[in-house]
Amino acid sequence: MVDFKFFVLKGCLRSYFIDLSGNEHTVQFAIEDWWIGDYPAYFTGNKSSLNIECLEDCTLLKVKKENWEQLYKEIPKLESYARIQLERGLASTHQKNIKNHTMSTREKYEDFIASYPKIEQRIKNYHIASYLGITPESLSRIRKNIPVT
Amino acid sequence: MVDFKFFVLKGCLRSYFIDLSGNEHTVQFAIEDWWIGDYPAYFTGNKSSLNIECLEDCTLLKVKKENWEQLYKEIPKLESYARIQLERGLASTHQKNIKNHTMSTREKYEDFIASYPKIEQRIKNYHIASYLGITPESLSRIRKNIPVT
């Protein structure tokens, strides 16, 4: 059971799963001031479905679900904060799926560096590739062809 | 700009997008008492990314975002309702992505009919196939091989 999520004080992490062919699919990256967790399991009580990996030395706040629920009772305005965070998370998850099927490989990469400019320099090529659903070789070719601005 | 979502009083709908090859990807089905909308656009203010289609004659409540935001102010407990709905939506969206890569074609279909038993009989084969990310022919083969219980 997954009854916690993490707030990143320092470092960089990713969540990922492994498909039927043994390939890794990165679901989310997180750096300072971001949250990360196994959300499908955290929100439903179902068994764990994602792995969380530290890509750098990390300092994290581990927040238990029961404490978070208690905070909702004590600070009702936190509901509004959580609701807006969840709206963004849901929109972002849908958008990633849509982009995955409607953008070219190059467009996916350009969209990634535009959306996450602070993250790209801290993450290895093959982890970015596993987030974009492309091969590391494809990503290397694209990176070589994009001029440094 | 998409500043509304729908509550289904009667009927059945789906949201979908079209990929680079011209294939349809169904994102969500909705029947009575469910919500449906172009959530990526609704929550971010970005341009429309999904099509909404009535699969039966429908009676819908169209709720504007500004009215919904006003309701949050007037009824703070609605924040809690929305937060829990969004948690379920986010978990479900992540789970669909994970299942899509970790389940066999047959498992995906069995999972669909177990998760949405009331919906399956109301939806055409090719719409279910476009939700599961498989061909209508694959779905027909699976349906023929699954015993009626």
PDB file of C-alpha atoms in Angstrom:
ATOM      1  CA  MET A   1       0.000   0.000   0.000  1.00  0.00           C
ATOM      2  CA  VAL A   2       1.304   3.449  -0.900  1.00  0.00           C
ATOM      3  CA  ASP A   3       0.168   5.976   1.730  1.00  0.00           C
ATOM      4  CA  PHE A   4       2.751   8.701   1.182  1.00  0.00           C
ATOM      5  CA  LYS A   5       4.093  11.154  -1.386  1.00  0.00           C
ATOM      6  CA  PHE A   6       7.265  13.232  -1.486  1.00  0.00           C
ATOM      7  CA  PHE A   7       7.994  16.952  -1.598  1.00  0.00           C
ATOM      8  CA  VAL A   8      11.450  17.617  -3.068  1.00  0.00           C
ATOM      9  CA  LEU A   9      13.661  19.898  -0.948  1.00  0.00           C
ATOM     10  CA  LYS A  10      16.792  19.058  -2.951  1.00  0.00           C
ATOM     11  CA  GLY A  11      17.605  16.766  -5.849  1.00  0.00           C
ATOM     12  CA  CYS A  12      15.981  15.228  -8.878  1.00  0.00           C
ATOM     13  CA  LEU A  13      13.809  12.099  -9.133  1.00  0.00           C
ATOM     14  CA  ARG A  14      11.656  10.237 -11.592  1.00  0.00           C
ATOM     15  CA  SER A  15       8.750   7.813 -11.422  1.00  0.00           C
ATOM     16  CA  TYR A  16       8.601   5.008 -13.987  1.00  0.00           C
ATOM     17  CA  PHE A  17       7.171   1.610 -14.871  1.00  0.00           C
ATOM     18  CA  ILE A  18       8.410  -1.283 -17.006  1.00  0.00           C
ATOM     19  CA  ASP A  19       6.379  -2.496 -19.981  1.00  0.00           C
ATOM     20  CA  LEU A  20       5.779  -6.031 -21.296  1.00  0.00           C
ATOM     21  CA  SER A  21       8.990  -5.865 -23.372  1.00  0.00           C
ATOM     22  CA  GLY A  22      11.128  -4.792 -20.403  1.00  0.00           C
ATOM     23  CA  ASN A  23      11.383  -1.149 -21.518  1.00  0.00           C
ATOM     24  CA  GLU A  24      11.185   1.629 -18.943  1.00  0.00           C
ATOM     25  CA  HIS A  25       8.541   4.383 -19.279  1.00  0.00           C
ATOM     26  CA  THR A  26       9.270   7.513 -17.246  1.00  0.00           C
ATOM     27  CA  VAL A  27       5.981   9.020 -16.038  1.00  0.00           C
ATOM     28  CA  GLN A  28       7.249  12.097 -14.204  1.00  0.00           C
ATOM     29  CA  PHE A  29      10.409  13.991 -13.279  1.00  0.00           C
ATOM     30  CA  ALA A  30      10.574  16.128 -10.133  1.00  0.00           C
ATOM     31  CA  ILE A  31      13.078  18.725  -8.883  1.00  0.00           C
ATOM     32  CA  GLU A  32      13.070  21.215  -5.999  1.00  0.00           C
ATOM     33  CA  ASP A  33       9.575  22.352  -4.871  1.00  0.00           C
ATOM     34  CA  TRP A  34       7.795  19.629  -6.872  1.00  0.00           C
ATOM     35  CA  TRP A  35       5.771  16.722  -5.552  1.00  0.00           C
ATOM     36  CA  ILE A  36       6.299  13.155  -6.715  1.00  0.00           C
ATOM     37  CA  GLY A  37       4.623   9.894  -5.803  1.00  0.00           C
ATOM     38  CA  ASP A  38       3.003   6.720  -7.020  1.00  0.00           C
ATOM     39  CA  TYR A  39      -0.272   8.585  -7.588  1.00  0.00           C
ATOM     40  CA  PRO A  40      -2.343   5.727  -9.055  1.00  0.00           C
ATOM     41  CA  ALA A  41      -1.647   3.707  -5.894  1.00  0.00           C
ATOM     42  CA  TYR A  42      -1.720   6.680  -3.491  1.00  0.00           C
ATOM     43  CA  PHE A  43      -5.127   7.911  -4.639  1.00  0.00           C
ATOM     44  CA  THR A  44      -6.877   4.554  -5.054  1.00  0.00           C
ATOM     45  CA  GLY A  45      -5.377   2.319  -2.380  1.00  0.00           C
ATOM     46  CA  ASN A  46      -4.479  -0.165  -5.104  1.00  0.00           C
ATOM     47  CA  LYS A  47      -1.108  -1.906  -5.091  1.00  0.00           C
ATOM     48  CA  SER A  48       2.025  -0.022  -6.144  1.00  0.00           C
ATOM     49  CA  SER A  49       2.330   0.515  -9.880  1.00  0.00           C
ATOM     50  CA  LEU A  50       5.293   2.900 -10.208  1.00  0.00           C
ATOM     51  CA  ASN A  51       8.925   2.914  -9.139  1.00  0.00           C
ATOM     52  CA  ILE A  52      10.440   6.122  -7.733  1.00  0.00           C
ATOM     53  CA  GLU A  53      14.154   6.638  -8.396  1.00  0.00           C
ATOM     54  CA  CYS A  54      16.530   9.354  -7.142  1.00  0.00           C
ATOM     55  CA  LEU A  55      18.597  10.627 -10.097  1.00  0.00           C
ATOM     56  CA  GLU A  56      20.726  12.815  -7.770  1.00  0.00           C
ATOM     57  CA  ASP A  57      21.349  12.883  -4.013  1.00  0.00           C
ATOM     58  CA  CYS A  58      17.961  13.948  -2.667  1.00  0.00           C
ATOM     59  CA  THR A  59      16.499  15.568   0.430  1.00  0.00           C
ATOM     60  CA  LEU A  60      12.774  14.832   0.580  1.00  0.00           C
ATOM     61  CA  LEU A  61       9.801  15.479   2.807  1.00  0.00           C
ATOM     62  CA  LYS A  62       7.812  12.251   3.049  1.00  0.00           C
ATOM     63  CA  VAL A  63       4.190  13.181   3.754  1.00  0.00           C
ATOM     64  CA  LYS A  64       1.776  10.479   4.869  1.00  0.00           C
ATOM     65  CA  LYS A  65      -1.735  10.427   3.435  1.00  0.00           C
ATOM     66  CA  GLU A  66      -3.381  10.434   6.885  1.00  0.00           C
ATOM     67  CA  ASN A  67      -1.431  13.589   7.829  1.00  0.00           C
ATOM     68  CA  TRP A  68      -2.407  15.225   4.574  1.00  0.00           C
ATOM     69  CA  GLU A  69      -6.066  14.319   5.146  1.00  0.00           C
ATOM     70  CA  GLN A  70      -5.830  15.783   8.645  1.00  0.00           C
ATOM     71  CA  LEU A  71      -4.425  19.017   7.199  1.00  0.00           C
ATOM     72  CA  TYR A  72      -7.459  19.268   4.870  1.00  0.00           C
ATOM     73  CA  LYS A  73      -9.687  19.246   7.966  1.00  0.00           C
ATOM     74  CA  GLU A  74      -7.584  21.801   9.847  1.00  0.00           C
ATOM     75  CA  ILE A  75      -6.917  24.137   6.899  1.00  0.00           C
ATOM     76  CA  PRO A  76      -9.895  24.040   4.495  1.00  0.00           C
ATOM     77  CA  LYS A  77      -8.097  26.398   2.086  1.00  0.00           C
ATOM     78  CA  LEU A  78      -5.620  23.608   1.453  1.00  0.00           C
ATOM     79  CA  GLU A  79      -8.445  21.849  -0.425  1.00  0.00           C
ATOM     80  CA  SER A  80      -8.360  24.658  -2.951  1.00  0.00           C
ATOM     81  CA  TYR A  81      -4.557  24.395  -3.331  1.00  0.00           C
ATOM     82  CA  ALA A  82      -4.796  20.622  -3.796  1.00  0.00           C
ATOM     83  CA  ARG A  83      -7.687  20.935  -6.224  1.00  0.00           C
ATOM     84  CA  ILE A  84      -5.768  23.367  -8.454  1.00  0.00           C
ATOM     85  CA  GLN A  85      -2.605  21.200  -8.308  1.00  0.00           C
ATOM     86  CA  LEU A  86      -4.691  18.179  -9.297  1.00  0.00           C
ATOM     87  CA  GLU A  87      -6.355  20.064 -12.151  1.00  0.00           C
ATOM     88  CA  ARG A  88      -2.912  20.915 -13.526  1.00  0.00           C
ATOM     89  CA  GLY A  89      -1.723  17.342 -12.999  1.00  0.00           C
ATOM     90  CA  LEU A  90      -4.745  15.884 -14.780  1.00  0.00           C
ATOM     91  CA  ALA A  91      -4.453  18.324 -17.692  1.00  0.00           C
ATOM     92  CA  SER A  92      -0.732  17.639 -17.993  1.00  0.00           C
ATOM     93  CA  THR A  93      -1.234  13.859 -17.977  1.00  0.00           C
ATOM     94  CA  HIS A  94      -3.881  14.090 -20.711  1.00  0.00           C
ATOM     95  CA  GLN A  95      -1.749  16.500 -22.732  1.00  0.00           C
ATOM     96  CA  LYS A  96       1.274  14.190 -22.555  1.00  0.00           C
ATOM     97  CA  ASN A  97      -0.839  11.336 -23.942  1.00  0.00           C
ATOM     98  CA  ILE A  98      -2.243  13.511 -26.739  1.00  0.00           C
ATOM     99  CA  LYS A  99       1.178  14.941 -27.634  1.00  0.00           C
ATOM    100  CA  ASN A 100       2.636  11.448 -27.664  1.00  0.00           C
ATOM    101  CA  HIS A 101       0.311  10.552 -30.546  1.00  0.00           C
ATOM    102  CA  THR A 102       0.067  13.863 -32.379  1.00  0.00           C
ATOM    103  CA  MET A 103       3.622  15.272 -32.316  1.00  0.00           C
ATOM    104  CA  SER A 104       6.668  14.236 -34.307  1.00  0.00           C
ATOM    105  CA  THR A 105       9.718  13.019 -32.381  1.00  0.00           C
ATOM    106  CA  ARG A 106      11.395  16.408 -32.828  1.00  0.00           C
ATOM    107  CA  GLU A 107       8.289  18.304 -31.700  1.00  0.00           C
ATOM    108  CA  LYS A 108       8.074  16.134 -28.567  1.00  0.00           C
ATOM    109  CA  TYR A 109      11.651  16.992 -27.633  1.00  0.00           C
ATOM    110  CA  GLU A 110      11.240  20.709 -28.357  1.00  0.00           C
ATOM    111  CA  ASP A 111       8.048  20.728 -26.305  1.00  0.00           C
ATOM    112  CA  PHE A 112       9.868  18.997 -23.447  1.00  0.00           C
ATOM    113  CA  ILE A 113      12.741  21.498 -23.276  1.00  0.00           C
ATOM    114  CA  ALA A 114      10.281  24.403 -23.557  1.00  0.00           C
ATOM    115  CA  SER A 115       8.107  22.983 -20.769  1.00  0.00           C
ATOM    116  CA  TYR A 116      10.912  21.853 -18.449  1.00  0.00           C
ATOM    117  CA  PRO A 117      13.942  24.083 -19.144  1.00  0.00           C
ATOM    118  CA  LYS A 118      15.386  23.663 -15.644  1.00  0.00           C
ATOM    119  CA  ILE A 119      15.185  19.883 -15.723  1.00  0.00           C
ATOM    120  CA  GLU A 120      16.675  18.951 -19.064  1.00  0.00           C
ATOM    121  CA  GLN A 121      20.327  19.635 -18.130  1.00  0.00           C
ATOM    122  CA  ARG A 122      20.094  17.428 -15.032  1.00  0.00           C
ATOM    123  CA  ILE A 123      18.752  14.285 -16.661  1.00  0.00           C
ATOM    124  CA  LYS A 124      20.497  11.594 -18.673  1.00  0.00           C
ATOM    125  CA  ASN A 125      19.668  11.134 -22.331  1.00  0.00           C
ATOM    126  CA  TYR A 126      18.059   7.711 -21.896  1.00  0.00           C
ATOM    127  CA  HIS A 127      15.787   8.926 -19.106  1.00  0.00           C
ATOM    128  CA  ILE A 128      14.505  11.789 -21.259  1.00  0.00           C
ATOM    129  CA  ALA A 129      14.032   9.320 -24.119  1.00  0.00           C
ATOM    130  CA  SER A 130      12.027   7.014 -21.823  1.00  0.00           C
ATOM    131  CA  TYR A 131       9.812   9.998 -20.896  1.00  0.00           C
ATOM    132  CA  LEU A 132       9.226  10.959 -24.524  1.00  0.00           C
ATOM    133  CA  GLY A 133       8.618   7.374 -25.657  1.00  0.00           C
ATOM    134  CA  ILE A 134      11.466   7.457 -28.184  1.00  0.00           C
ATOM    135  CA  THR A 135      14.801   5.623 -28.407  1.00  0.00           C
ATOM    136  CA  PRO A 136      17.978   7.194 -26.927  1.00  0.00           C
ATOM    137  CA  GLU A 137      19.464   7.047 -30.450  1.00  0.00           C
ATOM    138  CA  SER A 138      16.593   9.139 -31.873  1.00  0.00           C
ATOM    139  CA  LEU A 139      17.019  11.650 -29.071  1.00  0.00           C
ATOM    140  CA  SER A 140      20.788  11.919 -29.699  1.00  0.00           C
ATOM    141  CA  ARG A 141      20.174  12.600 -33.375  1.00  0.00           C
ATOM    142  CA  ILE A 142      17.631  15.332 -32.554  1.00  0.00           C
ATOM    143  CA  ARG A 143      19.893  16.957 -29.951  1.00  0.00           C
ATOM    144  CA  LYS A 144      22.788  17.125 -32.437  1.00  0.00           C
ATOM    145  CA  ASN A 145      20.561  18.876 -34.985  1.00  0.00           C
ATOM    146  CA  ILE A 146      19.067  21.477 -32.651  1.00  0.00           C
ATOM    147  CA  PRO A 147      21.205  24.658 -32.575  1.00  0.00           C
ATOM    148  CA  VAL A 148      22.276  25.956 -29.153  1.00  0.00           C
ATOM    149  CA  THR A 149      20.389  29.204 -28.427  1.00  0.00           C
TER     150      THR A 149
ATOM    151  CA  MET B   1     -11.250  28.502 -25.377  1.00  0.00           C
ATOM    152  CA  VAL B   2     -13.029  25.712 -23.500  1.00  0.00           C
ATOM    153  CA  ASP B   3     -14.724  27.167 -20.401  1.00  0.00           C
ATOM    154  CA  PHE B   4     -17.345  24.484 -19.770  1.00  0.00           C
ATOM    155  CA  LYS B   5     -17.823  20.824 -18.976  1.00  0.00           C
ATOM    156  CA  PHE B   6     -20.856  18.553 -19.150  1.00  0.00           C
ATOM    157  CA  PHE B   7     -22.792  16.530 -16.589  1.00  0.00           C
ATOM    158  CA  VAL B   8     -24.701  13.680 -18.252  1.00  0.00           C
ATOM    159  CA  LEU B   9     -28.409  13.497 -17.364  1.00  0.00           C
ATOM    160  CA  LYS B  10     -29.163  11.014 -20.155  1.00  0.00           C
ATOM    161  CA  GLY B  11     -27.153   9.382 -22.909  1.00  0.00           C
ATOM    162  CA  CYS B  12     -23.653   8.248 -23.691  1.00  0.00           C
ATOM    163  CA  LEU B  13     -20.693  10.283 -24.981  1.00  0.00           C
ATOM    164  CA  ARG B  14     -17.000   9.983 -25.648  1.00  0.00           C
ATOM    165  CA  SER B  15     -14.040  12.367 -25.894  1.00  0.00           C
ATOM    166  CA  TYR B  16     -11.357  11.602 -28.471  1.00  0.00           C
ATOM    167  CA  PHE B  17      -8.466  12.957 -30.508  1.00  0.00           C
ATOM    168  CA  ILE B  18      -6.993  12.019 -33.887  1.00  0.00           C
ATOM    169  CA  ASP B  19      -3.319  10.964 -34.157  1.00  0.00           C
ATOM    170  CA  LEU B  20      -0.737  11.713 -36.854  1.00  0.00           C
ATOM    171  CA  SER B  21      -1.912   8.693 -38.879  1.00  0.00           C
ATOM    172  CA  GLY B  22      -5.568   9.747 -38.783  1.00  0.00           C
ATOM    173  CA  ASN B  23      -6.579   7.150 -36.186  1.00  0.00           C
ATOM    174  CA  GLU B  24      -9.026   8.062 -33.427  1.00  0.00           C
ATOM    175  CA  HIS B  25      -8.032   7.650 -29.763  1.00  0.00           C
ATOM    176  CA  THR B  26     -10.962   7.613 -27.345  1.00  0.00           C
ATOM    177  CA  VAL B  27      -9.899   9.225 -24.059  1.00  0.00           C
ATOM    178  CA  GLN B  28     -13.091   8.839 -22.033  1.00  0.00           C
ATOM    179  CA  PHE B  29     -16.634   7.499 -22.179  1.00  0.00           C
ATOM    180  CA  ALA B  30     -19.423   8.992 -20.062  1.00  0.00           C
ATOM    181  CA  ILE B  31     -22.951   7.865 -19.219  1.00  0.00           C
ATOM    182  CA  GLU B  32     -25.613   9.096 -16.766  1.00  0.00           C
ATOM    183  CA  ASP B  33     -24.198  10.864 -13.668  1.00  0.00           C
ATOM    184  CA  TRP B  34     -20.703  11.187 -15.141  1.00  0.00           C
ATOM    185  CA  TRP B  35     -18.848  14.331 -16.106  1.00  0.00           C
ATOM    186  CA  ILE B  36     -17.131  14.768 -19.450  1.00  0.00           C
ATOM    187  CA  GLY B  37     -15.155  17.606 -20.984  1.00  0.00           C
ATOM    188  CA  ASP B  38     -12.024  18.667 -22.790  1.00  0.00           C
ATOM    189  CA  TYR B  39     -10.121  18.683 -19.505  1.00  0.00           C
ATOM    190  CA  PRO B  40      -6.647  19.603 -20.851  1.00  0.00           C
ATOM    191  CA  ALA B  41      -8.151  22.769 -22.377  1.00  0.00           C
ATOM    192  CA  TYR B  42     -10.667  23.406 -19.569  1.00  0.00           C
ATOM    193  CA  PHE B  43      -8.064  23.295 -16.802  1.00  0.00           C
ATOM    194  CA  THR B  44      -5.240  25.144 -18.565  1.00  0.00           C
ATOM    195  CA  GLY B  45      -6.957  27.695 -20.797  1.00  0.00           C
ATOM    196  CA  ASN B  46      -5.031  26.246 -23.753  1.00  0.00           C
ATOM    197  CA  LYS B  47      -6.775  25.667 -27.066  1.00  0.00           C
ATOM    198  CA  SER B  48      -9.150  22.746 -27.526  1.00  0.00           C
ATOM    199  CA  SER B  49      -7.432  19.378 -27.841  1.00  0.00           C
ATOM    200  CA  LEU B  50     -10.310  16.881 -27.671  1.00  0.00           C
ATOM    201  CA  ASN B  51     -13.536  16.291 -29.578  1.00  0.00           C
ATOM    202  CA  ILE B  52     -16.703  15.406 -27.649  1.00  0.00           C
ATOM    203  CA  GLU B  53     -19.195  13.160 -29.468  1.00  0.00           C
ATOM    204  CA  CYS B  54     -22.697  12.030 -28.453  1.00  0.00           C
ATOM    205  CA  LEU B  55     -22.990   8.274 -29.078  1.00  0.00           C
ATOM    206  CA  GLU B  56     -26.711   8.322 -28.170  1.00  0.00           C
ATOM    207  CA  ASP B  57     -29.347  11.062 -27.887  1.00  0.00           C
ATOM    208  CA  CYS B  58     -28.132  13.033 -24.878  1.00  0.00           C
ATOM    209  CA  THR B  59     -29.500  15.386 -22.264  1.00  0.00           C
ATOM    210  CA  LEU B  60     -26.631  17.317 -20.696  1.00  0.00           C
ATOM    211  CA  LEU B  61     -26.021  20.010 -18.123  1.00  0.00           C
ATOM    212  CA  LYS B  62     -23.457  22.430 -19.530  1.00  0.00           C
ATOM    213  CA  VAL B  63     -21.637  24.020 -16.598  1.00  0.00           C
ATOM    214  CA  LYS B  64     -19.483  27.067 -17.209  1.00  0.00           C
ATOM    215  CA  LYS B  65     -16.130  27.330 -15.451  1.00  0.00           C
ATOM    216  CA  GLU B  66     -16.923  30.744 -13.952  1.00  0.00           C
ATOM    217  CA  ASN B  67     -20.127  29.342 -12.397  1.00  0.00           C
ATOM    218  CA  TRP B  68     -18.242  26.386 -11.038  1.00  0.00           C
ATOM    219  CA  GLU B  69     -15.559  28.699  -9.573  1.00  0.00           C
ATOM    220  CA  GLN B  70     -18.328  30.781  -7.982  1.00  0.00           C
ATOM    221  CA  LEU B  71     -19.796  27.631  -6.424  1.00  0.00           C
ATOM    222  CA  TYR B  72     -16.405  26.863  -4.855  1.00  0.00           C
ATOM    223  CA  LYS B  73     -16.558  30.237  -3.113  1.00  0.00           C
ATOM    224  CA  GLU B  74     -20.156  29.810  -1.970  1.00  0.00           C
ATOM    225  CA  ILE B  75     -19.883  26.145  -0.936  1.00  0.00           C
ATOM    226  CA  PRO B  76     -16.337  25.450   0.319  1.00  0.00           C
ATOM    227  CA  LYS B  77     -17.174  21.752   0.817  1.00  0.00           C
ATOM    228  CA  LEU B  78     -17.470  21.490  -2.934  1.00  0.00           C
ATOM    229  CA  GLU B  79     -13.676  21.868  -3.036  1.00  0.00           C
ATOM    230  CA  SER B  80     -13.409  18.560  -1.208  1.00  0.00           C
ATOM    231  CA  TYR B  81     -15.814  16.850  -3.655  1.00  0.00           C
ATOM    232  CA  ALA B  82     -13.863  18.235  -6.619  1.00  0.00           C
ATOM    233  CA  ARG B  83     -10.523  17.286  -5.094  1.00  0.00           C
ATOM    234  CA  ILE B  84     -11.597  13.662  -4.595  1.00  0.00           C
ATOM    235  CA  GLN B  85     -13.074  13.473  -8.126  1.00  0.00           C
ATOM    236  CA  LEU B  86      -9.811  14.850  -9.520  1.00  0.00           C
ATOM    237  CA  GLU B  87      -7.726  12.388  -7.480  1.00  0.00           C
ATOM    238  CA  ARG B  88      -9.744   9.537  -8.987  1.00  0.00           C
ATOM    239  CA  GLY B  89      -9.455  11.048 -12.465  1.00  0.00           C
ATOM    240  CA  LEU B  90      -5.693  11.471 -12.185  1.00  0.00           C
ATOM    241  CA  ALA B  91      -5.198   7.946 -10.842  1.00  0.00           C
ATOM    242  CA  SER B  92      -7.419   6.510 -13.569  1.00  0.00           C
ATOM    243  CA  THR B  93      -5.565   8.406 -16.330  1.00  0.00           C
ATOM    244  CA  HIS B  94      -2.189   7.166 -15.062  1.00  0.00           C
ATOM    245  CA  GLN B  95      -3.517   3.624 -14.665  1.00  0.00           C
ATOM    246  CA  LYS B  96      -4.848   3.584 -18.230  1.00  0.00           C
ATOM    247  CA  ASN B  97      -1.409   4.570 -19.524  1.00  0.00           C
ATOM    248  CA  ILE B  98       0.338   1.913 -17.417  1.00  0.00           C
ATOM    249  CA  LYS B  99      -2.177  -0.802 -18.360  1.00  0.00           C
ATOM    250  CA  ASN B 100      -1.809   0.148 -22.005  1.00  0.00           C
ATOM    251  CA  HIS B 101       1.863  -0.859 -21.852  1.00  0.00           C
ATOM    252  CA  THR B 102       1.771  -3.696 -19.337  1.00  0.00           C
ATOM    253  CA  MET B 103      -1.364  -5.689 -20.219  1.00  0.00           C
ATOM    254  CA  SER B 104      -1.991  -8.032 -23.123  1.00  0.00           C
ATOM    255  CA  THR B 105      -4.789  -7.169 -25.553  1.00  0.00           C
ATOM    256  CA  ARG B 106      -7.081  -9.706 -23.881  1.00  0.00           C
ATOM    257  CA  GLU B 107      -6.276  -8.395 -20.385  1.00  0.00           C
ATOM    258  CA  LYS B 108      -7.046  -4.827 -21.501  1.00  0.00           C
ATOM    259  CA  TYR B 109     -10.496  -5.883 -22.720  1.00  0.00           C
ATOM    260  CA  GLU B 110     -11.261  -7.955 -19.612  1.00  0.00           C
ATOM    261  CA  ASP B 111     -10.159  -5.031 -17.446  1.00  0.00           C
ATOM    262  CA  PHE B 112     -12.427  -2.689 -19.432  1.00  0.00           C
ATOM    263  CA  ILE B 113     -15.572  -4.801 -19.034  1.00  0.00           C
ATOM    264  CA  ALA B 114     -14.806  -5.341 -15.343  1.00  0.00           C
ATOM    265  CA  SER B 115     -14.292  -1.595 -14.796  1.00  0.00           C
ATOM    266  CA  TYR B 116     -17.176  -0.338 -16.951  1.00  0.00           C
ATOM    267  CA  PRO B 117     -19.820  -3.098 -16.997  1.00  0.00           C
ATOM    268  CA  LYS B 118     -22.712  -0.666 -17.638  1.00  0.00           C
ATOM    269  CA  ILE B 119     -21.017   1.019 -20.561  1.00  0.00           C
ATOM    270  CA  GLU B 120     -19.796  -1.855 -22.692  1.00  0.00           C
ATOM    271  CA  GLN B 121     -23.206  -2.855 -24.097  1.00  0.00           C
ATOM    272  CA  ARG B 122     -23.939   0.706 -25.244  1.00  0.00           C
ATOM    273  CA  ILE B 123     -20.792   1.307 -27.254  1.00  0.00           C
ATOM    274  CA  LYS B 124     -19.816   0.168 -30.730  1.00  0.00           C
ATOM    275  CA  ASN B 125     -16.940  -2.220 -31.202  1.00  0.00           C
ATOM    276  CA  TYR B 126     -14.681   0.274 -32.953  1.00  0.00           C
ATOM    277  CA  HIS B 127     -15.135   2.890 -30.240  1.00  0.00           C
ATOM    278  CA  ILE B 128     -14.124   0.405 -27.542  1.00  0.00           C
ATOM    279  CA  ALA B 129     -11.147  -0.613 -29.710  1.00  0.00           C
ATOM    280  CA  SER B 130     -10.111   3.050 -30.052  1.00  0.00           C
ATOM    281  CA  TYR B 131     -10.260   3.357 -26.242  1.00  0.00           C
ATOM    282  CA  LEU B 132      -8.148   0.243 -25.708  1.00  0.00           C
ATOM    283  CA  GLY B 133      -5.622   1.161 -28.406  1.00  0.00           C
ATOM    284  CA  ILE B 134      -6.247  -2.033 -30.384  1.00  0.00           C
ATOM    285  CA  THR B 135      -7.775  -2.739 -33.802  1.00  0.00           C
ATOM    286  CA  PRO B 136     -11.521  -3.507 -34.122  1.00  0.00           C
ATOM    287  CA  GLU B 137     -10.495  -6.865 -35.647  1.00  0.00           C
ATOM    288  CA  SER B 138      -8.452  -7.790 -32.538  1.00  0.00           C
ATOM    289  CA  LEU B 139     -11.383  -6.824 -30.327  1.00  0.00           C
ATOM    290  CA  SER B 140     -13.815  -8.944 -32.379  1.00  0.00           C
ATOM    291  CA  ARG B 141     -11.523 -11.976 -32.043  1.00  0.00           C
ATOM    292  CA  ILE B 142     -11.271 -11.491 -28.272  1.00  0.00           C
ATOM    293  CA  ARG B 143     -15.033 -11.014 -27.847  1.00  0.00           C
ATOM    294  CA  LYS B 144     -15.739 -14.250 -29.754  1.00  0.00           C
ATOM    295  CA  ASN B 145     -13.376 -16.175 -27.471  1.00  0.00           C
ATOM    296  CA  ILE B 146     -14.690 -14.858 -24.162  1.00  0.00           C
ATOM    297  CA  PRO B 147     -17.509 -17.055 -22.807  1.00  0.00           C
ATOM    298  CA  VAL B 148     -20.755 -15.316 -21.839  1.00  0.00           C
ATOM    299  CA  THR B 149     -21.152 -15.519 -18.051  1.00  0.00           C
TER     300      THR B 149
END
